[in-house]
Short mmCIF file of C-alpha atoms and ligand atoms in Angstrom, two decimals:
data_model
loop_
_atom_site.label_atom_id
_atom_site.label_comp_id
_atom_site.label_asym_id
_atom_site.label_seq_id
_atom_site.Cartn_x
_atom_site.Cartn_y
_atom_site.Cartn_z
CA MET G 23 -8.09 -3.82 19.26
CA SER G 24 -10.26 -5.48 16.63
CA ASN G 25 -8.83 -6.77 13.38
CA LEU G 26 -9.21 -4.70 10.24
CA LEU G 27 -7.74 -7.23 7.84
CA GLU G 28 -7.40 -10.94 8.40
CA VAL G 29 -5.80 -13.00 5.68
CA LYS G 30 -5.99 -16.70 6.33
CA ASN G 31 -4.06 -19.41 4.51
CA LEU G 32 -4.05 -17.41 1.28
CA HIS G 33 -3.02 -19.26 -1.86
CA VAL G 34 -2.81 -17.19 -5.04
CA ARG G 35 -2.17 -18.30 -8.58
CA VAL G 36 -1.00 -16.06 -11.40
CA GLU G 37 -1.41 -17.65 -14.78
CA ASP G 38 -0.35 -21.24 -14.03
CA LYS G 39 1.97 -20.56 -11.18
CA GLU G 40 1.10 -20.71 -7.51
CA ILE G 41 2.80 -17.64 -6.05
CA LEU G 42 1.36 -17.39 -2.54
CA GLN G 43 1.32 -20.69 -0.74
CA GLY G 44 -0.57 -20.12 2.47
CA VAL G 45 -0.09 -16.59 3.75
CA ASN G 46 -1.48 -15.62 7.15
CA LEU G 47 -1.38 -11.95 8.00
CA THR G 48 -3.48 -9.82 10.32
CA ILE G 49 -3.62 -6.04 10.57
CA GLY G 50 -5.44 -4.23 13.38
CA GLU G 51 -7.09 -0.82 13.22
CA ASP G 52 -4.81 2.23 13.18
CA GLU G 53 -1.70 0.07 12.78
CA THR G 54 1.36 0.40 10.56
CA HIS G 55 2.81 -2.81 9.15
CA VAL G 56 5.84 -3.37 6.95
CA LEU G 57 6.17 -6.22 4.47
CA MET G 58 9.68 -7.08 3.37
CA GLY G 59 11.24 -9.90 1.44
CA PRO G 60 13.50 -10.73 -1.51
CA ASN G 61 12.46 -9.73 -5.02
CA GLY G 62 10.01 -12.03 -6.77
CA THR G 63 8.75 -13.50 -3.54
CA GLY G 64 5.09 -12.49 -3.82
CA LYS G 65 4.81 -9.16 -1.99
CA SER G 66 3.15 -7.30 -4.85
CA THR G 67 1.03 -10.38 -5.55
CA PHE G 68 -0.21 -10.17 -1.98
CA GLY G 69 -1.16 -6.50 -2.47
CA TYR G 70 -3.00 -7.26 -5.71
CA ALA G 71 -4.82 -10.23 -4.20
CA VAL G 72 -6.04 -8.19 -1.22
CA THR G 73 -7.29 -5.40 -3.49
CA GLY G 74 -8.96 -7.91 -5.81
CA ASN G 75 -7.03 -7.65 -9.07
CA PRO G 76 -8.70 -10.28 -11.30
CA SER G 77 -5.36 -11.51 -12.73
CA TYR G 78 -4.57 -12.93 -9.32
CA THR G 79 -6.69 -15.98 -8.54
CA VAL G 80 -7.29 -17.02 -4.96
CA THR G 81 -7.27 -20.81 -5.00
CA GLU G 82 -7.53 -21.33 -1.26
CA GLY G 83 -7.93 -19.31 1.90
CA GLN G 84 -9.84 -16.21 2.92
CA ILE G 85 -9.54 -12.46 3.05
CA ILE G 86 -11.64 -10.92 5.82
CA PHE G 87 -11.99 -7.13 5.97
CA LYS G 88 -13.89 -5.42 8.78
CA GLY G 89 -15.34 -8.81 9.65
CA GLU G 90 -16.67 -9.47 6.14
CA ASP G 91 -15.38 -12.17 3.82
CA ILE G 92 -14.29 -10.19 0.73
CA THR G 93 -12.40 -13.02 -0.99
CA GLU G 94 -14.86 -13.06 -3.90
CA LEU G 95 -15.62 -9.33 -4.10
CA ALA G 96 -14.70 -7.22 -7.14
CA VAL G 97 -12.01 -4.53 -6.98
CA ASN G 98 -14.47 -1.60 -6.83
CA GLU G 99 -16.46 -3.23 -4.04
CA ARG G 100 -13.29 -3.60 -2.00
CA ALA G 101 -12.33 0.02 -2.71
CA LYS G 102 -15.77 1.11 -1.50
CA ARG G 103 -15.15 -0.73 1.75
CA GLY G 104 -11.93 1.22 2.21
CA ILE G 105 -9.01 -0.69 0.66
CA PHE G 106 -6.48 1.29 -1.34
CA LEU G 107 -3.40 0.10 -3.23
CA SER G 108 -0.63 2.35 -4.37
CA PHE G 109 1.05 0.63 -7.29
CA GLN G 110 4.73 -0.14 -7.61
CA ASN G 111 4.50 1.15 -11.19
CA PRO G 112 1.53 3.53 -11.49
CA LEU G 113 -0.39 3.33 -14.75
CA GLU G 114 -0.55 6.19 -17.24
CA VAL G 115 -4.11 7.09 -18.21
CA PRO G 116 -4.26 9.43 -21.21
CA GLY G 117 -7.47 11.43 -21.51
CA VAL G 118 -8.29 11.41 -17.78
CA THR G 119 -6.91 14.20 -15.63
CA LEU G 120 -5.55 13.50 -12.16
CA SER G 121 -8.30 15.70 -10.72
CA ALA G 122 -11.12 13.95 -12.64
CA PHE G 123 -9.71 10.56 -11.72
CA ILE G 124 -9.66 11.31 -8.00
CA ARG G 125 -13.13 12.91 -8.06
CA SER G 126 -14.59 9.92 -9.83
CA ALA G 127 -12.89 7.47 -7.44
CA LEU G 128 -14.20 9.48 -4.50
CA GLU G 129 -17.75 9.51 -5.88
CA GLN G 130 -17.62 5.79 -6.54
CA LYS G 131 -16.39 5.16 -3.03
CA THR G 132 -19.00 7.27 -1.26
CA GLY G 133 -21.82 6.77 -3.78
CA GLU G 134 -22.53 10.50 -3.61
CA ARG G 135 -21.93 13.49 -5.87
CA ILE G 136 -19.31 15.82 -4.51
CA ARG G 137 -19.61 19.56 -5.03
CA LEU G 138 -16.88 20.67 -7.40
CA PHE G 139 -16.05 23.65 -5.23
CA ASP G 140 -15.51 21.52 -2.11
CA PHE G 141 -13.56 18.94 -4.05
CA LYS G 142 -11.23 21.49 -5.66
CA LYS G 143 -10.61 23.14 -2.32
CA LYS G 144 -9.62 19.91 -0.62
CA LEU G 145 -7.53 18.85 -3.61
CA LYS G 146 -5.64 22.15 -3.63
CA GLU G 147 -4.94 21.99 0.10
CA THR G 148 -3.77 18.40 -0.09
CA MET G 149 -1.52 19.10 -3.09
CA GLU G 150 0.07 21.92 -1.14
CA LEU G 151 0.86 19.56 1.72
CA LEU G 152 2.66 17.32 -0.77
CA ASN G 153 4.54 20.17 -2.49
CA MET G 154 2.80 19.29 -5.74
CA ASP G 155 2.54 21.90 -8.42
CA PRO G 156 -1.23 22.61 -8.81
CA SER G 157 -0.94 22.27 -12.59
CA TYR G 158 -0.60 18.50 -12.14
CA ALA G 159 -4.29 18.30 -11.19
CA GLU G 160 -5.29 19.15 -14.75
CA ARG G 161 -2.72 16.96 -16.45
CA ASP G 162 -3.55 13.47 -17.72
CA LEU G 163 -3.04 10.92 -14.97
CA ASN G 164 0.64 10.01 -14.73
CA VAL G 165 1.28 10.85 -18.40
CA GLY G 166 4.75 12.37 -18.55
CA PHE G 167 4.97 12.48 -14.74
CA SER G 168 8.41 11.80 -13.33
CA GLY G 169 8.81 8.82 -11.00
CA GLY G 170 8.59 11.17 -8.02
CA GLU G 171 5.44 12.91 -9.32
CA LYS G 172 3.75 9.55 -9.96
CA LYS G 173 4.40 8.50 -6.39
CA LYS G 174 3.19 11.85 -5.07
CA ALA G 175 0.05 11.45 -7.17
CA GLU G 176 -0.56 8.08 -5.50
CA ILE G 177 -0.13 9.59 -2.04
CA LEU G 178 -2.47 12.40 -3.06
CA GLN G 179 -5.10 9.82 -4.04
CA MET G 180 -4.66 8.10 -0.69
CA LEU G 181 -5.12 11.36 1.24
CA MET G 182 -8.18 12.30 -0.80
CA LEU G 183 -9.84 8.87 -0.62
CA GLU G 184 -9.12 8.32 3.07
CA PRO G 185 -9.10 4.50 2.96
CA SER G 186 -9.19 2.43 6.14
CA LEU G 187 -6.36 0.29 4.77
CA ALA G 188 -3.69 1.61 2.41
CA ILE G 189 -1.22 -0.81 0.85
CA LEU G 190 1.81 1.06 -0.44
CA ASP G 191 3.87 -1.06 -2.81
CA GLU G 192 7.43 0.27 -2.98
CA THR G 193 6.09 3.80 -3.07
CA ASP G 194 9.58 5.00 -2.16
CA SER G 195 11.61 3.08 -4.70
CA GLY G 196 13.71 5.14 -7.08
CA LEU G 197 12.91 8.42 -5.33
CA ASP G 198 15.40 11.09 -4.37
CA VAL G 199 15.75 12.18 -0.76
CA ASP G 200 13.32 15.10 -1.06
CA ALA G 201 10.63 12.98 -2.73
CA VAL G 202 11.00 10.29 -0.06
CA LYS G 203 10.52 13.01 2.55
CA THR G 204 7.36 14.22 0.83
CA VAL G 205 5.97 10.70 0.56
CA SER G 206 6.78 9.91 4.17
CA ASN G 207 5.24 13.21 5.24
CA GLY G 208 2.12 12.27 3.24
CA ILE G 209 1.97 8.95 5.08
CA LYS G 210 2.24 10.76 8.41
CA ILE G 211 -0.61 13.09 7.44
CA PHE G 212 -2.65 10.03 6.45
CA LYS G 213 -2.11 8.47 9.87
CA GLU G 214 -3.02 11.66 11.70
CA ARG G 215 -5.94 12.68 9.54
CA CYS G 216 -7.54 9.38 8.61
CA LYS G 217 -6.41 7.06 11.40
CA GLY G 218 -6.20 4.34 8.78
CA SER G 219 -3.94 1.31 8.78
CA LEU G 220 -0.98 0.86 6.49
CA LEU G 221 0.83 -2.04 4.91
CA ILE G 222 4.06 -0.66 3.53
CA ILE G 223 5.95 -2.89 1.13
CA THR G 224 9.50 -1.60 1.05
CA HIS G 225 13.21 -2.34 1.15
CA SER G 226 14.08 1.03 2.52
CA THR G 227 14.30 2.28 6.06
CA ARG G 228 14.26 5.93 5.02
CA ILE G 229 10.52 6.02 4.45
CA LEU G 230 9.94 4.42 7.84
CA GLU G 231 12.13 6.80 9.83
CA SER G 232 9.37 9.12 10.93
CA LEU G 233 6.72 6.40 11.32
CA LYS G 234 5.91 4.19 14.23
CA VAL G 235 5.94 0.66 12.82
CA ASP G 236 3.86 -1.84 14.77
CA VAL G 237 4.63 -5.10 12.97
CA THR G 238 7.17 -6.25 10.38
CA HIS G 239 6.43 -9.30 8.23
CA VAL G 240 9.04 -11.04 6.12
CA MET G 241 7.88 -12.98 3.10
CA SER G 242 9.94 -15.53 1.26
CA GLY G 243 8.92 -18.06 -1.36
CA GLY G 244 5.24 -17.22 -1.01
CA TYR G 245 5.09 -17.60 2.78
CA ILE G 246 5.48 -15.32 5.76
CA VAL G 247 8.68 -16.64 7.27
CA LYS G 248 9.20 -14.17 10.08
CA GLU G 249 7.29 -11.57 12.05
CA GLY G 250 8.53 -9.05 14.56
CA GLY G 251 8.49 -5.46 15.69
CA ALA G 252 9.96 -2.29 14.21
CA ASP G 253 13.56 -3.31 14.87
CA LEU G 254 13.22 -6.31 12.55
CA VAL G 255 13.44 -3.88 9.59
CA ASN G 256 16.90 -2.70 10.67
CA GLN G 257 18.08 -6.18 11.44
CA ILE G 258 17.01 -7.45 8.03
CA ASN G 259 18.79 -4.56 6.39
CA GLU G 260 21.94 -5.37 8.33
CA CYS G 261 21.91 -9.10 7.96
CA GLY G 262 20.07 -9.69 4.67
CA PHE G 263 17.22 -12.07 3.98
CA GLU G 264 19.25 -14.95 2.78
CA SER G 265 19.43 -17.09 5.83
CA LEU G 266 17.39 -14.75 7.99
CA CYS G 267 20.53 -14.07 9.92
CA LYS G 268 21.91 -17.52 10.44
CA ASN G 269 25.32 -15.89 10.24
CA CYS G 270 24.95 -13.04 12.66
CA ASN G 271 25.09 -13.08 16.42
CA GLU G 272 22.56 -14.83 18.53
CA ASN G 273 21.06 -11.61 19.91
CA CYS G 274 19.83 -10.60 16.49
CA PRO G 275 16.00 -10.64 16.58
CA ALA G 276 15.89 -11.46 12.88
CA ARG G 277 17.69 -14.72 13.42
CA GLY G 278 15.82 -17.64 11.90
CA ASN G 279 14.13 -20.11 14.16
N1 ADP Y 146 0.96 -10.63 -13.72
C1 ADP Y 146 1.87 -11.60 -13.63
N2 ADP Y 146 2.09 -12.47 -14.63
C2 ADP Y 146 2.99 -13.46 -14.52
N3 ADP Y 146 3.77 -13.66 -13.43
C3 ADP Y 146 3.62 -12.82 -12.40
C4 ADP Y 146 2.68 -11.75 -12.44
N4 ADP Y 146 2.74 -11.08 -11.28
C5 ADP Y 146 3.69 -11.72 -10.55
N5 ADP Y 146 4.21 -12.76 -11.22
C6 ADP Y 146 5.26 -13.66 -10.74
O1 ADP Y 146 5.02 -13.91 -9.38
C7 ADP Y 146 6.22 -13.93 -8.62
C8 ADP Y 146 6.12 -12.94 -7.49
O2 ADP Y 146 6.08 -11.63 -8.03
P1 ADP Y 146 5.80 -10.35 -7.16
O3 ADP Y 146 4.57 -10.57 -6.35
O4 ADP Y 146 5.81 -9.19 -8.07
O5 ADP Y 146 7.07 -10.33 -6.19
P2 ADP Y 146 7.68 -9.17 -5.31
O6 ADP Y 146 6.71 -8.04 -5.27
O7 ADP Y 146 7.90 -9.80 -3.97
O8 ADP Y 146 8.98 -8.78 -5.92
C9 ADP Y 146 7.34 -13.64 -9.61
O9 ADP Y 146 7.91 -14.87 -9.98
C10 ADP Y 146 6.62 -12.99 -10.77
O10 ADP Y 146 7.30 -13.25 -11.97
MG1 MG Y 147 6.86 -6.10 -5.94
#
């Protein structure tokens, strides 16, 4: 299967600090990847760098998406090509309703006007799938939304925009069991409906329970230190990141090498 995203030797600086120090990571089409690692290790930085946030400067390396070098492209150009990032802490945008925000993002992505009737219909159906109260569509984006509603709003955006690559940054953190279920259901719908690829940044196994994970990457200190299959997530949760399992038994696939 051809590669959707190919990140090669990525070095990223934030302010004066080099956070990513040579990350290599490849995601194929229609694949689900998990990115784990201790706090402050550069996982969110990686998400921001791939989506093109200008605060994150690429000092070395390349980001190739669908065979095109996008390292220098602006955020909106990357979004047009099908990259989506769900933020760890979604921004509040007073004065712009959730509905208007999504419609505008969709029009920017496709470069075409979308009939209001068609848009509203799809929005309503998708909100129903996510158990979202329809009144949220006409509320200002994320303003006064609970943590769970903010995360649902992000999943709603993903389902409406149908990106080829969605990066979900701790979309499950701080959610109760029901909200995690809704989010993970939304991710499943995304896989079925859009056949897109996912990079899920998480510490939790709950959100992954109903998903087929293809590859797990472990980041530490700005590098990918370990890669494996779906079972690596469980092993990491059992053994911790610290020594990548130096202390557990030799059959553990997460054991450092
Ligand atoms: N916008 C920023 N300004 C200053 N420092 C940042 C910024 N974003 C990230 N960092 C720093 O980069 C490091 C990695 O952060 P981050 O990518 O958020 O880690 P993770 O998501 O793995 O917890 C941390 O030391 C953090 O303080
Ligand atoms: Mg983070």
